[in-house]
Coordinates of C-alpha atoms (C1' of nucleotides) in Angstrom, one line a residue:
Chain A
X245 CA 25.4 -1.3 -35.5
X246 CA 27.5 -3.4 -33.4
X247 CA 26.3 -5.6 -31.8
X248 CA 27.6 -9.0 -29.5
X249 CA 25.8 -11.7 -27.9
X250 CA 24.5 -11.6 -24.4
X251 CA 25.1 -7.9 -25.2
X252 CA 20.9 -7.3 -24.8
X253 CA 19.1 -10.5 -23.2
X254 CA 15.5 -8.9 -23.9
X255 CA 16.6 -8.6 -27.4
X256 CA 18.1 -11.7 -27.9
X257 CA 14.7 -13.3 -27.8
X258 CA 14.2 -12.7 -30.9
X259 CA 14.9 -14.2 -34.2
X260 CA 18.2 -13.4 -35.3
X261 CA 16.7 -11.9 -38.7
X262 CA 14.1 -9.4 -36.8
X263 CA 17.0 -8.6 -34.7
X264 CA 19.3 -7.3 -37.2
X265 CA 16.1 -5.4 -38.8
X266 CA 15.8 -3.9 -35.5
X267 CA 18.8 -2.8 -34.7
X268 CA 19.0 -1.1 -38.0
X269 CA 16.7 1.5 -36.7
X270 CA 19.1 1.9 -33.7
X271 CA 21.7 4.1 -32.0
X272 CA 24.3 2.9 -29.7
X273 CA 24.1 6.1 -27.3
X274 CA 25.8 6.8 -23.7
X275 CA 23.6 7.8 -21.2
X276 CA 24.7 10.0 -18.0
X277 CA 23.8 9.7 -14.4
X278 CA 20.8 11.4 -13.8
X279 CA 19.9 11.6 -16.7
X280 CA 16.3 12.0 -17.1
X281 CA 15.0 10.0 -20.2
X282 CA 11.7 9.9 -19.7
X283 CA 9.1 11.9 -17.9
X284 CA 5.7 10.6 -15.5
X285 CA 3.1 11.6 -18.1
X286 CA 4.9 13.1 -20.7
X287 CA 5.2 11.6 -24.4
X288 CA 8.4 9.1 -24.3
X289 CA 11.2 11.0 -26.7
X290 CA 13.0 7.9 -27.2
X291 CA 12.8 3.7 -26.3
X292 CA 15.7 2.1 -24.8
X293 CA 17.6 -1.0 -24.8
X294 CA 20.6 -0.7 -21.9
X295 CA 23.5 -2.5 -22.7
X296 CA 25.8 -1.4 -19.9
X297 CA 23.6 1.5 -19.1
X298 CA 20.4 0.7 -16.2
X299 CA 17.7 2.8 -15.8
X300 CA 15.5 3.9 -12.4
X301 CA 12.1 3.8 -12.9
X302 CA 10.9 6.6 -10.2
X303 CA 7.4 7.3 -9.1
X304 CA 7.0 11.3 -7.7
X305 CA 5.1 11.8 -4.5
X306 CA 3.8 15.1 -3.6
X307 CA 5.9 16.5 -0.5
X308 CA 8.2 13.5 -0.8
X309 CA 11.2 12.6 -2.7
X310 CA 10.2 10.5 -5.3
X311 CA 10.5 6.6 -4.8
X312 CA 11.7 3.8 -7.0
X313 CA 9.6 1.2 -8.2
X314 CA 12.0 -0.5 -10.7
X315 CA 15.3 -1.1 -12.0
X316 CA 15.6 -1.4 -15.9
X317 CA 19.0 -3.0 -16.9
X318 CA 20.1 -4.9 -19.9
X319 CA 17.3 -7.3 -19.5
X320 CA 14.7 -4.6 -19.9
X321 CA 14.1 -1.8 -21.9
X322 CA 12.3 1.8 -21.9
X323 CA 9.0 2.5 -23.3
X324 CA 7.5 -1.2 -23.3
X325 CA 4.4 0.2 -22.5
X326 CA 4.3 2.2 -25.6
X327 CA 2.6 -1.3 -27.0
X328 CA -0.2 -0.2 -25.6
X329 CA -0.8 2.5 -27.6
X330 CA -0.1 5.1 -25.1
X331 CA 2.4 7.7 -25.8
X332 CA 2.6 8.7 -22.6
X333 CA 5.7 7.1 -19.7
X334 CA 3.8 5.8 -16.8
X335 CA 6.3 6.8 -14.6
X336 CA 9.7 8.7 -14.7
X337 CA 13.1 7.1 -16.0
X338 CA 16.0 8.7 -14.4
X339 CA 19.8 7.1 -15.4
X340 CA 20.9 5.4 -12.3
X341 CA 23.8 3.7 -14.0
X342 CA 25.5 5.8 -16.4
X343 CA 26.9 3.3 -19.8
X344 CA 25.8 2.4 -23.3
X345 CA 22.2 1.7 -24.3
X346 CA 20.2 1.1 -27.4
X347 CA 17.8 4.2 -28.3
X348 CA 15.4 3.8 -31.2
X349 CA 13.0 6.9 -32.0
X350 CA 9.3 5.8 -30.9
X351 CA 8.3 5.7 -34.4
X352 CA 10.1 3.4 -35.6
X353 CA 9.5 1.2 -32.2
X354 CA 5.8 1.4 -33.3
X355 CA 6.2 0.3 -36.8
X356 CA 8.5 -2.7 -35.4
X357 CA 6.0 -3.9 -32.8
X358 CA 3.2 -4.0 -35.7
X359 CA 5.5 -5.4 -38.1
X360 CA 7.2 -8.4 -36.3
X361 CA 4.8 -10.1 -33.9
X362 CA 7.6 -11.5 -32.5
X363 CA 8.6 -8.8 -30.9
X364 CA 5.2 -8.1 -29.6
X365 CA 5.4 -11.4 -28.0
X366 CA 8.4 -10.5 -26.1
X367 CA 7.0 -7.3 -25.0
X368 CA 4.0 -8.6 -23.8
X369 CA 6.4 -11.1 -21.5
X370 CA 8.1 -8.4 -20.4
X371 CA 5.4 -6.6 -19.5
X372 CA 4.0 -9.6 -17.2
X373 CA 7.3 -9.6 -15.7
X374 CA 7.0 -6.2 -14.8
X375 CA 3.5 -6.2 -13.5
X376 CA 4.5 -9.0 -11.2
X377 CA 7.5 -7.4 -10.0
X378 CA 5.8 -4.3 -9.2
X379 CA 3.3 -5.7 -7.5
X380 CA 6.0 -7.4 -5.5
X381 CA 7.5 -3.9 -4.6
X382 CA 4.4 -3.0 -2.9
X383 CA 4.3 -6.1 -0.3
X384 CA 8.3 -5.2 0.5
X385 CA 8.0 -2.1 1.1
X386 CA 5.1 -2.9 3.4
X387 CA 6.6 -5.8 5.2
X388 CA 10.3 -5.8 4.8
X389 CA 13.0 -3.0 6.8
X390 CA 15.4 -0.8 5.4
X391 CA 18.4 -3.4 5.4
X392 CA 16.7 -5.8 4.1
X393 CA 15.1 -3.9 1.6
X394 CA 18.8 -2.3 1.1
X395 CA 20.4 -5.9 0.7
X396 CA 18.0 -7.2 -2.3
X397 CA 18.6 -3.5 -4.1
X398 CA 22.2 -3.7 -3.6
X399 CA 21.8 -7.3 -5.4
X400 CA 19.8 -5.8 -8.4
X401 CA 22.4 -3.2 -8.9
X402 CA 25.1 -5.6 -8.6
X403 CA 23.5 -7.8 -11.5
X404 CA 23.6 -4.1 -14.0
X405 CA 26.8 -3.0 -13.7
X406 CA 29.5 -4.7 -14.6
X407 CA 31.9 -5.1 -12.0
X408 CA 31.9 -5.3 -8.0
X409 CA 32.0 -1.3 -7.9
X410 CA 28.5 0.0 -6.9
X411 CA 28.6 3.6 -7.2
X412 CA 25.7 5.2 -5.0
X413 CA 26.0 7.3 -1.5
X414 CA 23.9 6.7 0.9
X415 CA 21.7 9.9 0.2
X416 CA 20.8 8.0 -3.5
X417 CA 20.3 5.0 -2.0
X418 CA 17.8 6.2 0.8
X419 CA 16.1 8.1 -2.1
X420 CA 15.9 4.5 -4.4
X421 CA 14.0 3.1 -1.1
X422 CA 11.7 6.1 0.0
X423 CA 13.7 6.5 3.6
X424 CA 15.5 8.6 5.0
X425 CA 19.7 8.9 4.3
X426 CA 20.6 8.0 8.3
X427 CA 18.5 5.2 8.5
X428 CA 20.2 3.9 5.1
X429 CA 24.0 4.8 6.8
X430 CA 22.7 2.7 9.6
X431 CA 21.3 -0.4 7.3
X432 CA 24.7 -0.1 5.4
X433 CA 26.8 0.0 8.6
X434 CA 25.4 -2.8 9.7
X435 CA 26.1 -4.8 6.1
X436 CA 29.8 -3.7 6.7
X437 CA 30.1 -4.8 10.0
X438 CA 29.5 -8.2 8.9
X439 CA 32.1 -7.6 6.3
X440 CA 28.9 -8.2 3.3
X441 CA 29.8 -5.0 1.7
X442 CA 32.2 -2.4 1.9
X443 CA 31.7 1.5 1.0
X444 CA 33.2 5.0 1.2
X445 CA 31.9 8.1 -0.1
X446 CA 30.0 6.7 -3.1
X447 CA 31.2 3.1 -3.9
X448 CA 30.2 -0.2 -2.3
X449 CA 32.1 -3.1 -2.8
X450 CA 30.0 -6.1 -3.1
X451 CA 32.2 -8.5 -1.1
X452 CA 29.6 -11.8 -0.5
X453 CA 27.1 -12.4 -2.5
X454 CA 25.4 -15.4 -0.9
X455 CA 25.6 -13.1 2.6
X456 CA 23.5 -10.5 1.4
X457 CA 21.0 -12.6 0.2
X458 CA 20.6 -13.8 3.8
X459 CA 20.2 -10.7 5.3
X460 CA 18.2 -9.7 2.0
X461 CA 13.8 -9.9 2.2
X462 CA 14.2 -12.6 -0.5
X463 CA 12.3 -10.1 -2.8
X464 CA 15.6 -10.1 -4.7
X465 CA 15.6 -13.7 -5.3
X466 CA 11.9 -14.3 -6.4
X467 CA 12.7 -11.1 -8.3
X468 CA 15.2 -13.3 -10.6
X469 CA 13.0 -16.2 -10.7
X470 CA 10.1 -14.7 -11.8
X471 CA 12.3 -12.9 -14.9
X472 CA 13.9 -16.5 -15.2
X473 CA 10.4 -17.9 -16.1
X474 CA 9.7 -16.1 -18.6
X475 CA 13.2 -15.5 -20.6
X476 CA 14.5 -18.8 -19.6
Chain B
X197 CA -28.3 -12.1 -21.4
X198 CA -29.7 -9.1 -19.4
X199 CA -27.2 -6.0 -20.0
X200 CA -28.6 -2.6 -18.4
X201 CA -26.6 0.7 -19.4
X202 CA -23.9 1.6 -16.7
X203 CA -23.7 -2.0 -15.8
X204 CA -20.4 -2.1 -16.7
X205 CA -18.1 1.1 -17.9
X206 CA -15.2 -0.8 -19.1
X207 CA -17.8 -2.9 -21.5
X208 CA -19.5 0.0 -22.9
X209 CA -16.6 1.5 -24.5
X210 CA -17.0 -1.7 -26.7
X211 CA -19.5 -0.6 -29.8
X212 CA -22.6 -2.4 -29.2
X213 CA -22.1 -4.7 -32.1
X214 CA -19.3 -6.4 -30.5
X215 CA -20.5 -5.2 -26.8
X216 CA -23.5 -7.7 -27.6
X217 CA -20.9 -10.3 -29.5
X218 CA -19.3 -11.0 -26.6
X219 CA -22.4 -11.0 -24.0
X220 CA -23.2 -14.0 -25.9
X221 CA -20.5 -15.7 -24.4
X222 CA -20.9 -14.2 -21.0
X223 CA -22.9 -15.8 -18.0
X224 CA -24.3 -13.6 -15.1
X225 CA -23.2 -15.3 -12.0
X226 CA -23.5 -14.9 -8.0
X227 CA -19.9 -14.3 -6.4
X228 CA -20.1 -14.7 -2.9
X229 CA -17.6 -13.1 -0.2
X230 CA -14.4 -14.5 0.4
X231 CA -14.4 -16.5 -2.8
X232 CA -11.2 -16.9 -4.6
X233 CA -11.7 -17.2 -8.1
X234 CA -7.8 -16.8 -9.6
X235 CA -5.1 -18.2 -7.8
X236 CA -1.4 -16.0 -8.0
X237 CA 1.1 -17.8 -10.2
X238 CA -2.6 -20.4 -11.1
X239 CA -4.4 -20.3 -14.8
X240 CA -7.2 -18.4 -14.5
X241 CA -10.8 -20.9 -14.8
X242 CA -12.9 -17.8 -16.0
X243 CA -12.4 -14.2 -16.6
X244 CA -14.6 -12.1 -14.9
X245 CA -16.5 -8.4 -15.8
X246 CA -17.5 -7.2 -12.0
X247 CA -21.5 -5.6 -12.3
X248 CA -22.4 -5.2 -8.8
X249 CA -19.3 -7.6 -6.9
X250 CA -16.2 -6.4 -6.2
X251 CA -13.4 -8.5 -6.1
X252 CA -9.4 -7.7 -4.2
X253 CA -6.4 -8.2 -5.8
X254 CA -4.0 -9.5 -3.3
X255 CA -0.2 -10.4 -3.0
X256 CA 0.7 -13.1 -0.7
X257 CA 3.9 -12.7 1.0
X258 CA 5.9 -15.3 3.0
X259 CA 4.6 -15.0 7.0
X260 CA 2.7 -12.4 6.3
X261 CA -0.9 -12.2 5.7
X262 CA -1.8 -11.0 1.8
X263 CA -1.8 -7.3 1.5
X264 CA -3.7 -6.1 -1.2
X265 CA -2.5 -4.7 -4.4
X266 CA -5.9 -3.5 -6.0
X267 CA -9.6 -3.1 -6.6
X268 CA -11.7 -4.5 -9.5
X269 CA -15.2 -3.1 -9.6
X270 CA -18.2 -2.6 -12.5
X271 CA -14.9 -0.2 -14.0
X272 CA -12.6 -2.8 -14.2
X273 CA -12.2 -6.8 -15.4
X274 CA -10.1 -9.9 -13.9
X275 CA -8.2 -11.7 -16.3
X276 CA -7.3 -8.6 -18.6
X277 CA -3.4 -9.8 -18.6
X278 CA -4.6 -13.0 -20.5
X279 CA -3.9 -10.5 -23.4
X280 CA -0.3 -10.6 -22.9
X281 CA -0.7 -14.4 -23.6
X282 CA 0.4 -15.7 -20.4
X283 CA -2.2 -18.0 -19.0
X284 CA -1.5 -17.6 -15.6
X285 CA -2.6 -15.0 -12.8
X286 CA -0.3 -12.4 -11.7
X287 CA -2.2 -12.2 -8.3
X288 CA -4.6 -14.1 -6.2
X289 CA -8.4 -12.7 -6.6
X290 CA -10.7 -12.6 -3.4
X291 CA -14.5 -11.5 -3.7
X292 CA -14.5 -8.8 -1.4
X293 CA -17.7 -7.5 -2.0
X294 CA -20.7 -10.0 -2.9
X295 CA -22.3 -9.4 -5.7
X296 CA -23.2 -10.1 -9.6
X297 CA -20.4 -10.6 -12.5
X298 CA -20.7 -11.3 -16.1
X299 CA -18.4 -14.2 -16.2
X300 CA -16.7 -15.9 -19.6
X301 CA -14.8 -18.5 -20.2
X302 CA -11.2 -18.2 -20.7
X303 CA -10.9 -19.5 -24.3
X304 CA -14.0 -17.3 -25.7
X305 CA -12.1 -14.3 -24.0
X306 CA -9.0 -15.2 -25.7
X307 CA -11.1 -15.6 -29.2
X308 CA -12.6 -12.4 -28.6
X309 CA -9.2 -10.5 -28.2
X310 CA -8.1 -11.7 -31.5
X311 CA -11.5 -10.9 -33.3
X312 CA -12.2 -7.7 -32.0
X313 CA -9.4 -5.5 -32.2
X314 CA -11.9 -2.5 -30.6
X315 CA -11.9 -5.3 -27.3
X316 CA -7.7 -5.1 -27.7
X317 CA -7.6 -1.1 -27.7
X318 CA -10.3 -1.0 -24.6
X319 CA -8.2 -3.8 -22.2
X320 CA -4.6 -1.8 -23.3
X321 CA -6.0 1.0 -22.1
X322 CA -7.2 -0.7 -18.9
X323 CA -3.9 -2.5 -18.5
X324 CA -2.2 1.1 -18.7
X325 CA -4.0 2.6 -16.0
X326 CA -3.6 -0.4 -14.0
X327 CA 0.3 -0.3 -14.2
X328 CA -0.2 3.5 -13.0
X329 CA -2.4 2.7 -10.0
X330 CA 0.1 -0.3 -9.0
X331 CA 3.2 1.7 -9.0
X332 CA 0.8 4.8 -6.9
X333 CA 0.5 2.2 -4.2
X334 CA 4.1 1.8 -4.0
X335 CA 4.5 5.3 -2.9
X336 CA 1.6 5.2 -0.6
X337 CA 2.7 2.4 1.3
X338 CA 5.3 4.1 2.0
X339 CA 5.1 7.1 2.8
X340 CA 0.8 7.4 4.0
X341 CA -0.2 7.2 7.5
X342 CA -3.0 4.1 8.2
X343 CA -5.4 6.5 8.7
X344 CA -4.8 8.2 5.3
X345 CA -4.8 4.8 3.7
X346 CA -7.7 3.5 5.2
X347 CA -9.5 6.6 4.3
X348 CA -8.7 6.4 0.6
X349 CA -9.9 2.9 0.8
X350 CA -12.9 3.4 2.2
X351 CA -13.8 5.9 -0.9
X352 CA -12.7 3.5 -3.3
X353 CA -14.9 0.8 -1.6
X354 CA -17.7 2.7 -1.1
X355 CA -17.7 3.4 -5.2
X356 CA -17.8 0.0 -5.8
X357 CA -20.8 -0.9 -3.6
X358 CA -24.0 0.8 -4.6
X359 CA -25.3 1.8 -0.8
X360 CA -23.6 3.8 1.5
X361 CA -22.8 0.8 3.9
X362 CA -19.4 -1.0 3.4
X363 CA -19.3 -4.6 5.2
X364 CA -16.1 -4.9 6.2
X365 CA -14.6 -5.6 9.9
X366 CA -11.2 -3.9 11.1
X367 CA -9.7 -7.3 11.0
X368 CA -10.6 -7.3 7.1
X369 CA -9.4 -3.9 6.5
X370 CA -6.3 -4.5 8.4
X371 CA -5.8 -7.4 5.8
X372 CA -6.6 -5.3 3.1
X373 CA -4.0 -2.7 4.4
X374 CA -1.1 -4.6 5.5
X375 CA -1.2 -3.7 8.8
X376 CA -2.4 -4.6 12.2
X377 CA -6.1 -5.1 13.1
X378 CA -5.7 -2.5 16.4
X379 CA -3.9 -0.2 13.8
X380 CA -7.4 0.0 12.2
X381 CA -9.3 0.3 15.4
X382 CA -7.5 3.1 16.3
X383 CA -7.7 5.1 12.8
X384 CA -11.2 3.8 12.4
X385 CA -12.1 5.9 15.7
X386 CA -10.6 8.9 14.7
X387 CA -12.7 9.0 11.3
X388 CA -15.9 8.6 13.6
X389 CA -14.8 10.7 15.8
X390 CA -14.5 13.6 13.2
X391 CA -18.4 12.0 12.1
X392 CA -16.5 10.8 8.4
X393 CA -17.9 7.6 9.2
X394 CA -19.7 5.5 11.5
X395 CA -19.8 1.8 12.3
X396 CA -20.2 -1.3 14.1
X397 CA -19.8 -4.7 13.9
X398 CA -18.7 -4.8 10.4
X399 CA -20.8 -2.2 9.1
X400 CA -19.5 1.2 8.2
X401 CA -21.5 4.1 6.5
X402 CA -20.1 6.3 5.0
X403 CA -21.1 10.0 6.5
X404 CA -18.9 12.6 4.9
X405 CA -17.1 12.1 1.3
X406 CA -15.5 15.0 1.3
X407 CA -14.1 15.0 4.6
X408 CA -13.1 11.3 4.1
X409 CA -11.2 13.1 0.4
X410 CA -10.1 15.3 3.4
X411 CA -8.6 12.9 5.7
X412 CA -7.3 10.7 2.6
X413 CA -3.6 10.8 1.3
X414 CA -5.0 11.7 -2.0
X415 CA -4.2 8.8 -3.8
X416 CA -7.7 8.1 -3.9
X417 CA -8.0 11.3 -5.9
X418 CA -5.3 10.9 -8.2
X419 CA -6.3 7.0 -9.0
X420 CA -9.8 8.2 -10.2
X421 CA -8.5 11.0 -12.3
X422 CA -5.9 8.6 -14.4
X423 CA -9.1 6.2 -14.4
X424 CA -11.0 9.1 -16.1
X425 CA -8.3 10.0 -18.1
X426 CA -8.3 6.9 -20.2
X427 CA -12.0 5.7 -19.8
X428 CA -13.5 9.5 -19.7
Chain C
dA236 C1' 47.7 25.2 1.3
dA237 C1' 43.2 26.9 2.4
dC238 C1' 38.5 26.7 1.8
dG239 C1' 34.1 25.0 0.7
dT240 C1' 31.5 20.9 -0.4
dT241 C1' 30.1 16.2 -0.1
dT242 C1' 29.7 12.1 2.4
dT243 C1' 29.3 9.5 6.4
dG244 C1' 28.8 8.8 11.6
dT245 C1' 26.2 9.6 15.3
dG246 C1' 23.1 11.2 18.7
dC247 C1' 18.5 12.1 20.6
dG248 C1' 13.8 13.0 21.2
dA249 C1' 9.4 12.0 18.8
dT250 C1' 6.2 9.0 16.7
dA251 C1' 3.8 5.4 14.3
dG252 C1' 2.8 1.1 14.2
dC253 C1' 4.0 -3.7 16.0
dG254 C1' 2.9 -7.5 19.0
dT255 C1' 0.3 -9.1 22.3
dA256 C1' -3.0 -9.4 25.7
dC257 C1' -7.3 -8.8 27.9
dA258 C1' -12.0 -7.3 28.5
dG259 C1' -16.6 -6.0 27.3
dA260 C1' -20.2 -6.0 24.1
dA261 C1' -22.8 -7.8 20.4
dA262 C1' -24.1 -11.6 17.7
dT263 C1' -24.7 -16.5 17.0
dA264 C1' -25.3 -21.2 18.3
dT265 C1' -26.9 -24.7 21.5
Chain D
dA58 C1' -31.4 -19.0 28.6
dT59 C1' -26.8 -20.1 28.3
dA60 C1' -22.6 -20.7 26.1
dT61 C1' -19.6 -19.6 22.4
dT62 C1' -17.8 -16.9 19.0
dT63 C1' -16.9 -12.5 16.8
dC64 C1' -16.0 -7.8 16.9
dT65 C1' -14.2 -3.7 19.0
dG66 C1' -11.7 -0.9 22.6
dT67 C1' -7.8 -0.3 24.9
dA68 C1' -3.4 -0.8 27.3
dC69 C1' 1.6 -1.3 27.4
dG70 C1' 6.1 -2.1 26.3
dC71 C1' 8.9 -2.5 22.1
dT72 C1' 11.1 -1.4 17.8
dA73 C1' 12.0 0.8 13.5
dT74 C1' 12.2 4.7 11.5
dC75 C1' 11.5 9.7 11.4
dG76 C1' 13.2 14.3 11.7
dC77 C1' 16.7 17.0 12.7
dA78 C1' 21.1 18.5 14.1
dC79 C1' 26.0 18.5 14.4
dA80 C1' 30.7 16.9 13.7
dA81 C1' 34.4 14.6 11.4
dA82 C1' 36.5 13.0 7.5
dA83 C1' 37.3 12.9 2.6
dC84 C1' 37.4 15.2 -1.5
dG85 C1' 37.6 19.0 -4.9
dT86 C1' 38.7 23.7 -6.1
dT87 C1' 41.1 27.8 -6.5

DNA sequence: AACGTTTTGTGCGATAGCGTACAGAAATAT
DNA sequence: ATATTTCTGTACGCTATCGCACAAAACGTT
């Protein structure tokens, strides 16, 4: 399997040894936008390590579109919660970014979390992280408006794929943050006019950085930290 | 140490051998209202099993008051993501509700995870469901009315206290909720208007469940079925 | 080249909830 | 008994966002 450095940052945690065991029981696959690799409630099929690949983690809503809760990137990976013994997705994993990821059969994921504990310490790291982060979600989408809420998601894309090209319309984007598409078209206008970002039909250009996290909730940027702390 | 059967649900899934292990370990203490007992980002001082208190998980946000982020009752426990080996709270815990709690101290809670592994499969389990009723709220801030949130809360309250008067004023539900104290006032007078409920001063009874259930966005519903689910 | 589709801009009335303020009523303290 | 504080009702202008609709522009297809 090939396999190069900062390629996985959740992975690289671990000793190079249970790595390379690891990764043994791995396929490099592509994944496609839209993708949907794992259903709310259903058994997960496969786990997933992005590499270039990043992953929407969606919550459905009865009479509503459903609304995103997390962003999975290289620095994650699918089925974490599959440590806890539950075969089931908590939520549903659609392919936001479509790239290269790690998939492993669940199986095998099991028999690795028993077998090296230091995954298992990783996971459960990972799994703080992500109960932090979710809760954080709750008090932004509570507190914070659309363009700010839009400026620290256009950040956490920008840090999965790999170059300034964001590829989302306005109608995905509004979806992503539970509103509707005009009041996105007016958040992203708004980002444009001040020359932070620049977009037509489906790509955004990221043009400054340090911009958008002014006009950003700050979410974003605790966001980072509180993944810093744990996988320094 | 005085246990009584349906004390406390999550407990009794333990077998009694190790339900009466750890009881050893376990002091029966008074919280009173308002009291925080974890601190967000803090180590937890003791790990709590609710009997008859009730206790708010909240999320402090930068000039905003905390909104809350969930509900531990007799069902639940505080300090369950100690298992993840992270020392540290994830949230800031108020006593919401006065009451009684067995209470242990951190390091006998961390000895009994690694002695009993029935005690591991119980709190994975709990941890699941509570990743499930975390990302729910996501969704229903967004997209519920104040009124349909404040009705599901009220359920969910009033099964944590054991009479059908909740002691809470608007201001403290409009804490609870995120939102402003007239915001309360106004839904709060519709639900008495339609005889759901009935109050004054900080003291609401509960009339009508079902038409409450009625009124409610449902995720009060759904977050006792995926309780059920794993703790039937 | 013509047509349909997708994406974005925009407009406009409706609405929920904000922010703030004030007043009356009930409880509590002096 | 009086004063003070707490709780609730209400009012009013303000803003963000909804919900919907339509048009223009860009793109893709045949």
């Amino acid at each position: 399997m090939p396999f190069k450095a900062r390629d996985t940052p959740l992975l690289e945690q671990l000793p190079p040894r249970v790595l390379s065991q690891i990764l043994k029981h791995c396929d490099l696959v592509e994944l496609n936008f839209n993708e949907i690799i794992a259903e709310k409630d259903k058994p997960y099929k496969k786990v997933y390590f992005p590499q270039t690949a990043f992953i929407s983690l969606m919550q459905p809503v009865a009479a509503h579109p459903a609304i995103e809760i997390g962003l999975i990137g290289k620095e994650g990976m699918l089925g974490a919660s599959l440590m806890l013994g539950i075969m089931e997705s908590p939520f549903r994993a659609v392919v936001q970014g479509p790239g290269t990821a790690y998939s492993m059969p669940v199986r095998d994921f099991q028999w690795a979390i028993n077998k090296h504990s230091s995954l298992l310490k990783v996971l459960y790291r990972y799994q703080y992280v992500q109960i932090i982060q979710t809760t954080r979600v709750i008090a932004c989408t509570q507190f914070h408006s659309v363009e700010a809420r839009l400026a620290s998601w256009l950040l956490l894309i920008h840090d999965h794929v790999h170059t300034d090209l964001i590829q989302h319309t306005h109608d995905q984007l509004a979806d992503m943050l539970g509103v509707l598409r005009s009041a996105v078209t007016i958040a992203a206008g708004d980002l444009q006019r001040r020359k932070l970002i620049n977009y037509a039909r489906g790509k955004i250009n990221i043009l400054d950085r340090i911009g958008l996290k002014d006009m950003s909730c700050g979410c974003y940027t605790t966001s980072r930290y509180d993944y810093a702390k744990q996988f320094s």
